[in-house]
One Martini backbone bead per residue (centre of mass of N, CA, C, O) as a GRO file, in nm:
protein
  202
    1UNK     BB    1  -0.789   1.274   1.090
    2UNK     BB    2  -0.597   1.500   1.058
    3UNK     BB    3  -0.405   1.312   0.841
    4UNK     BB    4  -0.637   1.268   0.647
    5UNK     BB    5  -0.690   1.563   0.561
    6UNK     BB    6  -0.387   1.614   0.444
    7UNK     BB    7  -0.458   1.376   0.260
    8UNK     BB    8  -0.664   1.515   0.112
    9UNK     BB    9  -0.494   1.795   0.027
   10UNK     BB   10  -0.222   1.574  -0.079
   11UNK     BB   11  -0.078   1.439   0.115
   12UNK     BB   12   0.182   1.249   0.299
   13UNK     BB   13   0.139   0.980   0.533
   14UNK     BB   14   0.248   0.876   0.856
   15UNK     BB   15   0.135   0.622   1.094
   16UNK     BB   16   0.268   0.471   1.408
   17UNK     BB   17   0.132   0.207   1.611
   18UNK     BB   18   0.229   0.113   1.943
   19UNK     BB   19   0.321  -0.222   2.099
   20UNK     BB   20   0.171  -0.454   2.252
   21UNK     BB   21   0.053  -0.767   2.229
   22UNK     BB   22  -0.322  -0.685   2.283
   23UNK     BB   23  -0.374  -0.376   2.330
   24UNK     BB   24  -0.520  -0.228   2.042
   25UNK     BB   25  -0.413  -0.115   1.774
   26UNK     BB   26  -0.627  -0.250   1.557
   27UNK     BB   27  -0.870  -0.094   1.694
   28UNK     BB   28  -0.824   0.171   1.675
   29UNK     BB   29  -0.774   0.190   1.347
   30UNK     BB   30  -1.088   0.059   1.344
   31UNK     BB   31  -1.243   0.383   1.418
   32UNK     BB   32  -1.146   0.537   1.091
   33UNK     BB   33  -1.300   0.407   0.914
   34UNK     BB   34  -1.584   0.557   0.891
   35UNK     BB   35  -1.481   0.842   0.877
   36UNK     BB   36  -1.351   0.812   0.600
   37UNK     BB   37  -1.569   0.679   0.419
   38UNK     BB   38  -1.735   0.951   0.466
   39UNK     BB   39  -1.478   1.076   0.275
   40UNK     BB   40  -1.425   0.924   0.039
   41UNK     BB   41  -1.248   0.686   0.120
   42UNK     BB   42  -1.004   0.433   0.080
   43UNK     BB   43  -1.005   0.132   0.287
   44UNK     BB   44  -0.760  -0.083   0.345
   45UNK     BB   45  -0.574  -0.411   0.412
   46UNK     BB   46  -0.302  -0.562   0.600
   47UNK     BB   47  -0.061  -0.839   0.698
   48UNK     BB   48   0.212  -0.939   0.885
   49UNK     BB   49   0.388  -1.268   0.864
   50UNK     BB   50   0.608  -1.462   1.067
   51UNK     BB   51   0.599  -1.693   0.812
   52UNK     BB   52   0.618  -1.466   0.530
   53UNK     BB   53   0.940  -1.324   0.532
   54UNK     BB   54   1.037  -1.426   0.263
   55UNK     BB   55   0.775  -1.276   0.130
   56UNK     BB   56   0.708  -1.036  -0.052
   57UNK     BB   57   0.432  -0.807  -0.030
   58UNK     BB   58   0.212  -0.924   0.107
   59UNK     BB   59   0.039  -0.695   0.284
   60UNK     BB   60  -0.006  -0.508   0.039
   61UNK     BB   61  -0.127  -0.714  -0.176
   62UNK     BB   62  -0.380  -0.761  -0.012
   63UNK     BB   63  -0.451  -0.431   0.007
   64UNK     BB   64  -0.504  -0.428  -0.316
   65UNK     BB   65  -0.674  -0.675  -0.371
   66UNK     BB   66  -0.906  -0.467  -0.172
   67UNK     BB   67  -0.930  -0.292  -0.409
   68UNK     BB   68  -1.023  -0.437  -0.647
   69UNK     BB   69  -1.288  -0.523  -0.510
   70UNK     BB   70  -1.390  -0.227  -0.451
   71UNK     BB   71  -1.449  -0.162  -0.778
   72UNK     BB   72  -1.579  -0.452  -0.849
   73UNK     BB   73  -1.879  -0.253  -0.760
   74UNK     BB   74  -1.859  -0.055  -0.966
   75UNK     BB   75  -1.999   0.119  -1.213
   76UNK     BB   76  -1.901   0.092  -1.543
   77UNK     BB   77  -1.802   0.369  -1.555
   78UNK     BB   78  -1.614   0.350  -1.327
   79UNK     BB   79  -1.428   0.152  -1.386
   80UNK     BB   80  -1.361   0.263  -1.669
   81UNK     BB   81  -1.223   0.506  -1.540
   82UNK     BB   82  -1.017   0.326  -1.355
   83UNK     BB   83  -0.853   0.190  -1.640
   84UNK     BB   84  -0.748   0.435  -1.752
   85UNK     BB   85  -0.581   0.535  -1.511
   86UNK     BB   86  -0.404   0.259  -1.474
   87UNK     BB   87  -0.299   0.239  -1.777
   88UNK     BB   88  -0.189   0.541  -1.796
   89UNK     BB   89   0.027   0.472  -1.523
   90UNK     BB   90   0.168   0.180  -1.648
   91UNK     BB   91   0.127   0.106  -1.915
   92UNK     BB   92   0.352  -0.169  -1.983
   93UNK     BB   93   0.309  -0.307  -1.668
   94UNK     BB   94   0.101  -0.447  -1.603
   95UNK     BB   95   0.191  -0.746  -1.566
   96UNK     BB   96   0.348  -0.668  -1.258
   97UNK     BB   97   0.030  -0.661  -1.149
   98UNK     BB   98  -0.110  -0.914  -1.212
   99UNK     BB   99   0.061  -1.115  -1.103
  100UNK     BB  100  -0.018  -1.043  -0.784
  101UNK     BB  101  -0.321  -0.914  -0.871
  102UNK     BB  102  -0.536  -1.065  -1.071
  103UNK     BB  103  -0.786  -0.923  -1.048
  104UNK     BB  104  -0.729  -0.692  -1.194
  105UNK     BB  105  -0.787  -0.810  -1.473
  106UNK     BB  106  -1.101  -0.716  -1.430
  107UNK     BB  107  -1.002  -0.421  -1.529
  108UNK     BB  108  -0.757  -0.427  -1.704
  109UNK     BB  109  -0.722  -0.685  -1.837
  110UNK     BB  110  -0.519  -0.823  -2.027
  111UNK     BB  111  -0.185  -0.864  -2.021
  112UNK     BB  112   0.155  -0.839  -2.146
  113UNK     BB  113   0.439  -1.005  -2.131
  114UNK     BB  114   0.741  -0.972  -1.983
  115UNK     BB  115   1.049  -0.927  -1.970
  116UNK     BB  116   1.332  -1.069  -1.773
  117UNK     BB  117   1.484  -1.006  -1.484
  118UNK     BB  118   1.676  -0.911  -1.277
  119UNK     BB  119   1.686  -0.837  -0.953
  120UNK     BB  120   1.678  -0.517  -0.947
  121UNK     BB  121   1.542  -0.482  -1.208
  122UNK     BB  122   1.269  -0.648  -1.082
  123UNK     BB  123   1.231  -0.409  -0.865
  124UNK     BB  124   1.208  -0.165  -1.001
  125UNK     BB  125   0.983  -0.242  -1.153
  126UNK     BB  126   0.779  -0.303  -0.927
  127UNK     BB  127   0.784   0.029  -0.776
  128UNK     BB  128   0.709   0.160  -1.018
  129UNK     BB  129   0.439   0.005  -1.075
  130UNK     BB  130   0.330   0.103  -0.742
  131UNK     BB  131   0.350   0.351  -0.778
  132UNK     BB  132   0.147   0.439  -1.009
  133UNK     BB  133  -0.090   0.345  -0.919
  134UNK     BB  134  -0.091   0.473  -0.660
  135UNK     BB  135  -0.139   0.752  -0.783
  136UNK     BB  136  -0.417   0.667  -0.958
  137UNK     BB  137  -0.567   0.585  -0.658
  138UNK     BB  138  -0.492   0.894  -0.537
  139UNK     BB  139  -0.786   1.073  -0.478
  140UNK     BB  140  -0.946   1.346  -0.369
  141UNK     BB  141  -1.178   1.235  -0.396
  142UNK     BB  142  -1.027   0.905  -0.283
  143UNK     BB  143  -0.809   0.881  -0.120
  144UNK     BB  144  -0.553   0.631   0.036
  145UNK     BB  145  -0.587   0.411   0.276
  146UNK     BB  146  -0.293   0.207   0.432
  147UNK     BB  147  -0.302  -0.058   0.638
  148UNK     BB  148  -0.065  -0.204   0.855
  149UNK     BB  149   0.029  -0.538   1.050
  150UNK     BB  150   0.359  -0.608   1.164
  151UNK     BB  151   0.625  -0.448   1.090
  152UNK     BB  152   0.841  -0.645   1.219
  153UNK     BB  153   0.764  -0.886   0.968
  154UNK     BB  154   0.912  -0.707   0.724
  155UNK     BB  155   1.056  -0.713   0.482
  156UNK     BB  156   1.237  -0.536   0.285
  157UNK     BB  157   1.081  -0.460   0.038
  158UNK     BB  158   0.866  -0.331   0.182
  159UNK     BB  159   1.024  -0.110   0.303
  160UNK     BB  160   1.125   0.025   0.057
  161UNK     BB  161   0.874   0.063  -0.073
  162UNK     BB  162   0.753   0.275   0.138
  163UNK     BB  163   0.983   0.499   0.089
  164UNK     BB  164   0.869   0.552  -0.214
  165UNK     BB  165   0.584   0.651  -0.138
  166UNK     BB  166   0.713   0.884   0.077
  167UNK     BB  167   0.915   1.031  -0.128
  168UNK     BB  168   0.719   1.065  -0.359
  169UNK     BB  169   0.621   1.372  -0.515
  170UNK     BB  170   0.359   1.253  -0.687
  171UNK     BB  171   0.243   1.165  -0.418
  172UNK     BB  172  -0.101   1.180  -0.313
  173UNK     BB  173  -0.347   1.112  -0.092
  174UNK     BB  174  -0.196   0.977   0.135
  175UNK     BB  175  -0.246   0.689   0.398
  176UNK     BB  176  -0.022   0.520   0.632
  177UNK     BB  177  -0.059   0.257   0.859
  178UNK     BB  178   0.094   0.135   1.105
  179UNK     BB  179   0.177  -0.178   1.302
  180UNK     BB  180   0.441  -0.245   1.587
  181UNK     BB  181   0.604  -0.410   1.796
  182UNK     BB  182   0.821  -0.259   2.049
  183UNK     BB  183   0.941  -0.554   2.178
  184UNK     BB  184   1.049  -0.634   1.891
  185UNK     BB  185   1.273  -0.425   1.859
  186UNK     BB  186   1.526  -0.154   1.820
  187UNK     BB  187   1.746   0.023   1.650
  188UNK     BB  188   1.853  -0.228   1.422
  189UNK     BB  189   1.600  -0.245   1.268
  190UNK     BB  190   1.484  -0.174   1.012
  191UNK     BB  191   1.252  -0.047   1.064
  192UNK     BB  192   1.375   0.183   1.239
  193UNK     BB  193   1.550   0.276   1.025
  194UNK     BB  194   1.322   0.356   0.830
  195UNK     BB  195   1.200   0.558   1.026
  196UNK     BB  196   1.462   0.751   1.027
  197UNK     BB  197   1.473   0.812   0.732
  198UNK     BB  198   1.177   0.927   0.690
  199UNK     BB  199   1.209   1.146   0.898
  200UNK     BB  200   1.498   1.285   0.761
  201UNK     BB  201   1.295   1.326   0.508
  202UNK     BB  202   1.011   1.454   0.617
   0.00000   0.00000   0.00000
């Protein structure tokens, strides 16, 4: 809830909860729910699975999925609201969004098509796409608690994106919980490596 405090007065947040399975790691992270929640929090939720882990950011995407649905919750005025804010945070980008999370569609209305892009150019064109959302949505009224589980097998592009989100200067109010089996880890995994990079950038 310190960490929560933090970012709620604007910084980013990493906290990593280890252990092995069935410990009770994701239960203790579902105690600070209601806490968060009663703070104007908005709390999200992923879980990456170990057999889709060929496939680039399921749970982050699951994660923001659950906030648009958050969203269509609210009031036209506030929608309203966020509909201007998140358009105005993607510009030209919006289809980059609306196609890996369809509902959004449904706030920002249909996105113009994009051109295709190489490999690196479509993966930084999407971490830009999700840093901008991410700040748009992260905001002091409402902080943004973003909870994943099972870091040990999240893809590679989802580590990258993680540094992205936690090492940008304009990004703030947010809080990101990750758990992950440090059972099944060693310090030459990915995930270890990028929590190295993450501690030493500060």
């Amino acid at each position: 809830m310190a960490a929560f405090d933090r970012a709620a007065s604007g910084g980013r947040e990493l906290i990593m909860v280890a252990g092995y399975a069935g410990v009770g790691k994701t239960a203790l992270v579902a105690e600070v729910h209601k806490p968060i929640t009663e703070k104007r929090g908005y709390f999200i939720s992923g879980k990456f699975d170990q057999y889709q882990q060929n496939t680039p950011y399921t749970a982050l995407i699951h994660a923001f999925d659950q906030f648009v649905e958050l969203l269509l919750t609210e009031s036209e005025d506030r929608l309203s609201h966020w509909r201007e804010a998140i358009l105005t945070a993607v510009g030209s980008n919006g289809a980059v969004l609306t196609e890996v999370i369809p509902n959004l569609e449904k706030v920002i209305g249909a996105q113009p098509k994009l051109p295709d892009l190489s490999g690196n150019e479509n993966r930084n064109r999407f971490n830009l796409s999700i840093q901008s959302f991410v700040q748009a949505i992260s905001t002091a009224e409402h902080p943004l608690v973003v909870c994943i589980d099972d870091w040990q097998w999240a893809d590679l592009a989802s580590l990258e994106l993680l540094k992205v989100l936690l090492t940008d200067e304009k990004n703030g109010n947010l809080l990101l919980i990750g758990t992950y089996r440090d059972n099944e880890v060693d310090q030459a995994h990915p995930l270890m490596t990028t929590l190295n990079e993450l501690t030493a950038s500060g």
